[in-house]
Short mmCIF file of C-alpha atoms in Angstrom, two decimals:
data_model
loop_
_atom_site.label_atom_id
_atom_site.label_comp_id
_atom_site.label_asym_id
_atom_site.label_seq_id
_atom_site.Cartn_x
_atom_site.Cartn_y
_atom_site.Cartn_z
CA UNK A 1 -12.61 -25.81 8.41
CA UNK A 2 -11.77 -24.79 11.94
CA UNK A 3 -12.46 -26.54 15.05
CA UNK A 4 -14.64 -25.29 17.41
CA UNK A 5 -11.95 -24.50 19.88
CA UNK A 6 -10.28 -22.94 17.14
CA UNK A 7 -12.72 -20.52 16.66
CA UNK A 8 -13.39 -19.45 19.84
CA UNK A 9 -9.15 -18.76 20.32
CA UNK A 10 -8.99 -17.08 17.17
CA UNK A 11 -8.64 -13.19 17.81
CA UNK A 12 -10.86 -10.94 14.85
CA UNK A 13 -10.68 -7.20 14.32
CA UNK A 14 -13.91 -6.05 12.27
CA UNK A 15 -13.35 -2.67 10.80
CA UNK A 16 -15.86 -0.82 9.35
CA UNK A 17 -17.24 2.77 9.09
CA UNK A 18 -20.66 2.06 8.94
CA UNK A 19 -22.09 0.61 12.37
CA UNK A 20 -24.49 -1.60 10.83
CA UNK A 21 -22.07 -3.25 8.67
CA UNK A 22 -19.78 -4.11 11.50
CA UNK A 23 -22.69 -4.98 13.56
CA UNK A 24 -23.99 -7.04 10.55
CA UNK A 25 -20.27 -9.00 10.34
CA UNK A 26 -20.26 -9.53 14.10
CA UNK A 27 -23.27 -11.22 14.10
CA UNK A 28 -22.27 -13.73 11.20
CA UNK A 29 -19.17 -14.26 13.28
CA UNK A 30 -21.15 -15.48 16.64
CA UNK A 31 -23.04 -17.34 14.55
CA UNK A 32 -20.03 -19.35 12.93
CA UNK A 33 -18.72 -19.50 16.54
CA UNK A 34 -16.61 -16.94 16.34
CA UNK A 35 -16.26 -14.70 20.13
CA UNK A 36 -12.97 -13.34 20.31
CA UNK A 37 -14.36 -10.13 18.30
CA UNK A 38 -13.04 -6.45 18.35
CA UNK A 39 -14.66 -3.63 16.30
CA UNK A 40 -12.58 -0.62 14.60
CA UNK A 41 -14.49 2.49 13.35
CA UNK A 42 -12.16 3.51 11.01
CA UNK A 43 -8.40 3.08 9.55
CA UNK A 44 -6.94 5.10 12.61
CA UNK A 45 -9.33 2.95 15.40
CA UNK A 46 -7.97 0.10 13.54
CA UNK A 47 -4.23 1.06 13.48
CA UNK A 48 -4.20 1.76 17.59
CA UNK A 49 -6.49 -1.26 18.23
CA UNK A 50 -3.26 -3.48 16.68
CA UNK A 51 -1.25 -1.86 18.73
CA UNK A 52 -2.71 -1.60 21.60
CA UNK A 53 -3.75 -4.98 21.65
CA UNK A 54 -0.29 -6.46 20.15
CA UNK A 55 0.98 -7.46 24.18
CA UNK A 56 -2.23 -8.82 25.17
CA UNK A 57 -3.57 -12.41 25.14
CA UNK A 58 -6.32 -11.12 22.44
CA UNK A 59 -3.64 -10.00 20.15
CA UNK A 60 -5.05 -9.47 17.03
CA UNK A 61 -4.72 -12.56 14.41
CA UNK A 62 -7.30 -11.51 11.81
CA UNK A 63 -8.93 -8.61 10.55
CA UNK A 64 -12.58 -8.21 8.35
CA UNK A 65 -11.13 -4.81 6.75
CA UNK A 66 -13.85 -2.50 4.90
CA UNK A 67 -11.66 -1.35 1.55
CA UNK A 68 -13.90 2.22 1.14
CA UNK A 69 -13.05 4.44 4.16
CA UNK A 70 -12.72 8.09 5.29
CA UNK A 71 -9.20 9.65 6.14
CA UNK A 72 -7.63 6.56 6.61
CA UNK A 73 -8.14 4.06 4.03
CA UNK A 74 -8.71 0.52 3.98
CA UNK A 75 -4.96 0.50 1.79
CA UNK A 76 -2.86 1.97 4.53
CA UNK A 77 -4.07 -0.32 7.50
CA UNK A 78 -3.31 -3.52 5.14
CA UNK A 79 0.52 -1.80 4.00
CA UNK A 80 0.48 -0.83 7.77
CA UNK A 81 -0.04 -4.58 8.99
CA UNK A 82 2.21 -5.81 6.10
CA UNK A 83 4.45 -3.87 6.33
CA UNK A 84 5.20 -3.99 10.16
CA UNK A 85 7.16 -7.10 11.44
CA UNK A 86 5.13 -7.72 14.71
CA UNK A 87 2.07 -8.15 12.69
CA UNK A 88 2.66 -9.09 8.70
CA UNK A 89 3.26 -12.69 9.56
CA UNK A 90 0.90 -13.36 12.46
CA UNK A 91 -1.95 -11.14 11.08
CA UNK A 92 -4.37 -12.48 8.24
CA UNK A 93 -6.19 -9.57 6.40
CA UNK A 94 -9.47 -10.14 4.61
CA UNK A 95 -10.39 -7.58 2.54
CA UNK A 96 -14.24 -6.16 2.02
CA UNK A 97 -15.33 -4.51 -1.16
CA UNK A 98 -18.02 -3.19 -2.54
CA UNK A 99 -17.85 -4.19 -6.14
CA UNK A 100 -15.59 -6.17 -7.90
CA UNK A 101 -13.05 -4.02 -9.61
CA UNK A 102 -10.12 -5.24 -10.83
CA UNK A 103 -8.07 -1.96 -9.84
CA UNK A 104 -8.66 -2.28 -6.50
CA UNK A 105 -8.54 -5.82 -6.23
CA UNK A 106 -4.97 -5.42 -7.86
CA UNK A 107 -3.87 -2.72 -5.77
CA UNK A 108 -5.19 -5.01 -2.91
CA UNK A 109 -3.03 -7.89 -4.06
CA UNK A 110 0.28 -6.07 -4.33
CA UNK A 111 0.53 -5.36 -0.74
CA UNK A 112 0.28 -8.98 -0.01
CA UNK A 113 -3.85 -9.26 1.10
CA UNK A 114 -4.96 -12.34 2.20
CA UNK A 115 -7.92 -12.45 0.29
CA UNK A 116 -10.93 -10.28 -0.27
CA UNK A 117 -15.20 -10.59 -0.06
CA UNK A 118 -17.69 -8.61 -2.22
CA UNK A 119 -20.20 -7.48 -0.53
CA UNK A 120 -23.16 -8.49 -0.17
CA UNK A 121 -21.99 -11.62 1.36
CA UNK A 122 -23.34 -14.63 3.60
CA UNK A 123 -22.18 -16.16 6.78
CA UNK A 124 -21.19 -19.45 4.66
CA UNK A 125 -19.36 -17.13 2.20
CA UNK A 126 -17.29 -15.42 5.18
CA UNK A 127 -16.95 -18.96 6.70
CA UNK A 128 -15.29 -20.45 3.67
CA UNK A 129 -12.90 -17.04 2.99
CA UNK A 130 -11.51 -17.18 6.19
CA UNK A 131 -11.02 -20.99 6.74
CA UNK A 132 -8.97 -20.71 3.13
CA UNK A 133 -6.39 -18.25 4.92
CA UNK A 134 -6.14 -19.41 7.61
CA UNK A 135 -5.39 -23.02 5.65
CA UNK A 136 -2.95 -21.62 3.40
CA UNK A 137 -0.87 -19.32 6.77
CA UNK A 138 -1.22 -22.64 9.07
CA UNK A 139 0.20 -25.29 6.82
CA UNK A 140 2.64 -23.77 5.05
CA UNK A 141 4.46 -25.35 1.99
CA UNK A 142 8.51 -26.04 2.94
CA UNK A 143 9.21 -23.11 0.37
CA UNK A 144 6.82 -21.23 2.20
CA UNK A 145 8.27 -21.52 5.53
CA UNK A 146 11.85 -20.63 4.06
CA UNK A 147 10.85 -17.46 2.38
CA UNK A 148 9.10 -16.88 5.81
CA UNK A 149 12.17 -17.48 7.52
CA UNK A 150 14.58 -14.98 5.32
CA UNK A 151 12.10 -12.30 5.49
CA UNK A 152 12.38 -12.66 9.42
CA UNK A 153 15.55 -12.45 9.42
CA UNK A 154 15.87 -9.63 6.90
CA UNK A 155 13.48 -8.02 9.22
CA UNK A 156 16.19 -7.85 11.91
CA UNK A 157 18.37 -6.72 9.87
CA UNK A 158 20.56 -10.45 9.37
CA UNK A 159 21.10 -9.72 5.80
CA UNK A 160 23.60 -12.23 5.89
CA UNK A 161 21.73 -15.08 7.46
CA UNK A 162 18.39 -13.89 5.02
CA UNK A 163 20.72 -13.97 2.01
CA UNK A 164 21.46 -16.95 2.57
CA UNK A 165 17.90 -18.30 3.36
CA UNK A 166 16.74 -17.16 0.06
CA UNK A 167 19.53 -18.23 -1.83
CA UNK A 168 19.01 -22.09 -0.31
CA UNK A 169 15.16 -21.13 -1.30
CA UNK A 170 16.50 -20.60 -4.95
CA UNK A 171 18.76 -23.45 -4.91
CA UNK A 172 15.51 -25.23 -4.28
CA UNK A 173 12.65 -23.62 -7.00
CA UNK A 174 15.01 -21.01 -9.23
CA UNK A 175 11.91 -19.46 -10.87
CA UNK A 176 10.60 -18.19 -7.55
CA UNK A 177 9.66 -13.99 -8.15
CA UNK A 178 9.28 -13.48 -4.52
CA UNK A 179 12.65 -15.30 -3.22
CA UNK A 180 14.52 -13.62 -6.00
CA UNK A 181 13.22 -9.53 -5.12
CA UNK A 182 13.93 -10.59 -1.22
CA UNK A 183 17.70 -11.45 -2.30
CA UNK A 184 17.59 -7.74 -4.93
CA UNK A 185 15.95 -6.13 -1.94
CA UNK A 186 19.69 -7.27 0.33
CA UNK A 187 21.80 -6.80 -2.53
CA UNK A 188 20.74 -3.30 -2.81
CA UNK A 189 21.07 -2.61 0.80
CA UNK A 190 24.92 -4.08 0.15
CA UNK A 191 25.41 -1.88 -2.58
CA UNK A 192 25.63 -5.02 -4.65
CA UNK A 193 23.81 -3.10 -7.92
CA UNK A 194 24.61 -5.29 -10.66
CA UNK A 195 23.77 -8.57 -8.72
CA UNK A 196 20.19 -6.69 -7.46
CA UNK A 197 19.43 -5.58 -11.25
CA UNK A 198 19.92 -8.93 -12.03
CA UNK A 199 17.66 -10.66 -9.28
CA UNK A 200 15.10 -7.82 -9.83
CA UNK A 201 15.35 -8.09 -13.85
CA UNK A 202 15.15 -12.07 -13.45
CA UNK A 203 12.18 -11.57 -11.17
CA UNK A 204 9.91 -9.87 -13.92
CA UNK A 205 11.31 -12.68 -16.75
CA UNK A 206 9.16 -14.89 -14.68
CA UNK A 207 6.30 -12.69 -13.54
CA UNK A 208 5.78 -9.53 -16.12
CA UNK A 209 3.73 -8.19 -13.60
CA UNK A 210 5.44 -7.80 -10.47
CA UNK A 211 4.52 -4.10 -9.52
CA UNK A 212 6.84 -4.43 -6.41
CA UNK A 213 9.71 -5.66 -8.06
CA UNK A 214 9.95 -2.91 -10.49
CA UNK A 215 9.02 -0.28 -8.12
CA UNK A 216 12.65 -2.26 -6.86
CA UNK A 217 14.22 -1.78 -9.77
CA UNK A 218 13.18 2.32 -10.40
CA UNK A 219 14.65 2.78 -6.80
CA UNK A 220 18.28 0.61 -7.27
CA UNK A 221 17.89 2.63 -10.24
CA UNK A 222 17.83 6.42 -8.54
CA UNK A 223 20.50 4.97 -6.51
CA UNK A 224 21.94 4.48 -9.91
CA UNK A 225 21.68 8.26 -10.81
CA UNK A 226 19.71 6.31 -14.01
CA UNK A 227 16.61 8.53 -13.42
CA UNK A 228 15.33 8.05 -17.32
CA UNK A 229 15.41 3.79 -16.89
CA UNK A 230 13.70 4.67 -13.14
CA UNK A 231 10.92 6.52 -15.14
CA UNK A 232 10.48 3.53 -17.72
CA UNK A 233 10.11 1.18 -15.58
CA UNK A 234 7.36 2.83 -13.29
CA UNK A 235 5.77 3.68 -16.15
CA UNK A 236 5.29 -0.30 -16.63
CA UNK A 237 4.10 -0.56 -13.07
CA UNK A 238 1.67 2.36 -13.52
CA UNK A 239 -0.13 0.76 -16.58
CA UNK A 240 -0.86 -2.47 -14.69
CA UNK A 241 -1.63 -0.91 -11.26
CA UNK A 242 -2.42 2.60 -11.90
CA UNK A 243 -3.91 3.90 -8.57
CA UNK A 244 -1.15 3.31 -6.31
CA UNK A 245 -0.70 6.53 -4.27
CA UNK A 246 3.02 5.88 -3.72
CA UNK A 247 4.16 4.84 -6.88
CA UNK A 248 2.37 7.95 -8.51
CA UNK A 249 4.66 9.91 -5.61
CA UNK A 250 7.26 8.03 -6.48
CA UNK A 251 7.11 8.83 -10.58
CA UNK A 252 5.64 12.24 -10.14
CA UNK A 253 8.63 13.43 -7.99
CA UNK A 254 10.87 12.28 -11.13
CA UNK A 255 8.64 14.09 -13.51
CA UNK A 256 9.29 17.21 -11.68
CA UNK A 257 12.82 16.72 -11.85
CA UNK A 258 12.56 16.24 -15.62
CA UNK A 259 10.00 18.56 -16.27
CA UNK A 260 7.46 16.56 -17.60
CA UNK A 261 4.82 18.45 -16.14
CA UNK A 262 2.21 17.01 -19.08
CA UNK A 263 3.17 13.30 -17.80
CA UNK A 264 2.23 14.09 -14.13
CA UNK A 265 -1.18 15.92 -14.86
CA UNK A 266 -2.54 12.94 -17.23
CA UNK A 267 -1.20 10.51 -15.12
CA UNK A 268 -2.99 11.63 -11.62
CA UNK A 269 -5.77 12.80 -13.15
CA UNK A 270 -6.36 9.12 -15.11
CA UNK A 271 -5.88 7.66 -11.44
CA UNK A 272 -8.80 10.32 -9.93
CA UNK A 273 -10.63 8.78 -12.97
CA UNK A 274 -10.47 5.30 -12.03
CA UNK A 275 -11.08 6.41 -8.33
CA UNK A 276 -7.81 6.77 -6.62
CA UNK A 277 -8.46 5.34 -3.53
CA UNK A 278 -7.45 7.42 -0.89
CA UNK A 279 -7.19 11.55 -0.85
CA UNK A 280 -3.53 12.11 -0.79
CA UNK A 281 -2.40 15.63 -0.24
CA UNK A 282 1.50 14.55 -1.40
CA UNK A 283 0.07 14.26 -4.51
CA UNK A 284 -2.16 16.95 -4.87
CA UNK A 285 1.00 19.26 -3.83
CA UNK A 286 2.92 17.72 -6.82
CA UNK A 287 -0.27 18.67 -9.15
CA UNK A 288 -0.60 21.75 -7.77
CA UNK A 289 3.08 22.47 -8.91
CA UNK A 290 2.75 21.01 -12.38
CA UNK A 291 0.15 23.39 -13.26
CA UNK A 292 1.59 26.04 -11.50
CA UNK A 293 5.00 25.10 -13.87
CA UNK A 294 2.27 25.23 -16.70
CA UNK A 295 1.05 28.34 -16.03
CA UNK A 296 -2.29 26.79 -14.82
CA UNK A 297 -2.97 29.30 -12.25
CA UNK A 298 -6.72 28.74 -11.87
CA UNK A 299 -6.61 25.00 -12.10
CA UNK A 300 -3.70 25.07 -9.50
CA UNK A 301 -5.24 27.01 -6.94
CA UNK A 302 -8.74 24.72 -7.21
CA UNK A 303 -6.30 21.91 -6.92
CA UNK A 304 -4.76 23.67 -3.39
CA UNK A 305 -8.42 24.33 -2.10
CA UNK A 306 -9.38 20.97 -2.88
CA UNK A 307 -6.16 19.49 -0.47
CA UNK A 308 -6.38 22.08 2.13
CA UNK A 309 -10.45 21.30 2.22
CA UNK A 310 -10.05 17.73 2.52
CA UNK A 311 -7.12 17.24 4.85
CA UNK A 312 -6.76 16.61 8.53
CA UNK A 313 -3.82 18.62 9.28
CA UNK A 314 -4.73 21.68 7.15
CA UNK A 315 -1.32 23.89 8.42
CA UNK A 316 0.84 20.44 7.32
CA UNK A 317 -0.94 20.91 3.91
CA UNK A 318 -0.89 24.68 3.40
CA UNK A 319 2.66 24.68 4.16
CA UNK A 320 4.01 22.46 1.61
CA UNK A 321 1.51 23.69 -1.12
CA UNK A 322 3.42 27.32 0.06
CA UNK A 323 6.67 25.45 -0.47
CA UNK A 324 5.89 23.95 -4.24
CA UNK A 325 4.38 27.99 -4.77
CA UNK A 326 7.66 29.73 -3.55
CA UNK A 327 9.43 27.37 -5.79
CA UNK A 328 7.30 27.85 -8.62
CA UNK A 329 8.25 30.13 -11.98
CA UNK A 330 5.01 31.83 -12.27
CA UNK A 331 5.07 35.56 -11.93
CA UNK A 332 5.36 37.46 -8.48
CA UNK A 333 1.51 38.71 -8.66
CA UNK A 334 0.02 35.40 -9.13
CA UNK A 335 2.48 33.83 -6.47
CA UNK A 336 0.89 36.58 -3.63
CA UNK A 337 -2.88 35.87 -5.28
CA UNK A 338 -2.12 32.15 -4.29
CA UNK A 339 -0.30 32.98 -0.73
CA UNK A 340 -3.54 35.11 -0.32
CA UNK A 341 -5.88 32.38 -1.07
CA UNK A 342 -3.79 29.52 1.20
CA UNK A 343 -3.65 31.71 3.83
CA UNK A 344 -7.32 32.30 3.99
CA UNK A 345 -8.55 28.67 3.80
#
């Protein structure tokens, strides 16, 4: 456990879109001895609140993130603070659920979440979830710290340097997943392809499941102008982590290309099924233009009402559903009904 100094150092960001809940988790927090406590009302609060605060002594170190939120979900603050250097190493994310799916606990877990908490919880629940991060980020093991190190560096842009960190790291534990997609991840950047295919390919020997490293793979693969072995191995990633919004961008732009218009409308409408976590208007655009490809006029212009309706920037939205309509084969007549019916949401 903490000390009692630590605690009071220790810098939290609660985010939350209810006010009660936040209020509820602020409360356990005093009471553990926790004071160093900023609240977030949503994704975007949250997003400026890191940033804002990143230069300050009360820099953010760990955030209480509510999974289930409006506009900008719980998923894109985690990829935001993971995937930004200034914060994925210094910032511990606890994620807050409602239930305990496995989908979203999955989809969670592959952008590197520091744990998560099913609500409802306790103050000794909370307690014990964060002291466990903080454990495991504190006292790193030595292989730790070296993968640490080359991602650093690789972060700067010292490929060199990181190669070599994570090749040392290898030398060390061979049958590491993570070290080995790190060194793929350089290779491709070097336009080393067979050595990345092999460090990606070795990756998944040891861990079948390694979403990110085949998501790896389909890329070097694109690069590859192998779009068919891209689209099999995405396919893979799909079946064990079938809500993530930017893989199912990532395979429905190569459907398109292939025309497997069938492929696209099963597989986003199995991921609306399961509760796709966030609304994302890139792929409702690519729907809209699979049934518009299918001659799915009706369903395609529910589909554009649907993304204009929910989104934020409705003229961002209108104009690339007007985009995937212009470039559509359906007649002239239905193309003008459709213009008619953007133009009037």
């Amino acid at each position: 456990m903490l000390t009692i100094a630590e605690k009071k150092k220790l810098s939290v960001l609660v985010v939350d879109d209810f006010p009660n809940m936040r209020r509820t988790i602020k409360n356990m927090l005093h009471s553990l001895g926790y004071f160093k406590i900023t609240e977030a009302g949503d994704g975007d609060e949250a997003i400026e609140t890191l940033d804002r605060m990143y230069n300050s002594p009360s820099r953010v170190q760990f955030v209480v993130l509510d999974w289930n939120m409006p506009r900008v979900h719980g998923i894109d603050v985690l990829k935001f603070i993971k995937n930004d250097p200034r914060f994925m190493l210094f910032t511990s994310v606890l994620m807050v659920t409602a239930e305990n799916y496995a989908e979203e606990i999955i989809e969670a877990a592959e952008d590197n979440v520091d744990g998560y908490i099913i609500k409802p919880f306790v103050a000794k629940t909370l307690e014990d979830k964060i002291a466990k991060i903080l454990e495991k980020k504190n006292n790193p093991t030595k292989m730790e710290k070296m993968f640490r190190e080359g991602i650093v560096l690789a972060n700067k842009r010292e490929y060199a340097t990181a190669k070599a960190k994570f090749e040392e790291l290898l030398a060390a534990n061979p049958n590491s997943p993570r070290a080995l997609r790190e060194l793929g991840k350089i290779c491709t950047v070097e336009e080393n392809f067979p050595k990345a295919e092999e460090c990606f390919r070795k990756a998944l020997e040891i861990n079948k499941d390694y979403t990110k490293a085949m998501e790896n793979l389909a890329t070097l693969y694109v690069k590859m102008g192998k779009e068919d072995e891209a689209i099999k191995v995405l396919e893979g990633a799909v079946k064990i982590s079938p809500r993530n919004g930017d893989r199912l961008l990532f395979i429905g732009s190569l459907y398109m290309k292939k025309g497997k218009y069938r492929e696209i409308i099963e597989l986003y409408e199995a991921a609306h099924r399961l509760g796709l976590s966030m609304i994302r208007y890139d792929l409702d655009v690519i729907l809209a233009a699979a049934n518009l490809e299918l001659k799915e006029v009706a369903r395609a212009r529910e589909i554009m009402q649907n993304a204009v309706g929910n989104a934020v920037d409705k003229e961002k939205v209108k104009g690339e559903l007007t985009k995937a309509l212009d470039a559509s084969t359906i007649s002239e007549p239905d193309k003008q009904e459709l213009r008619t019916t953007l133009a009037s949401l």
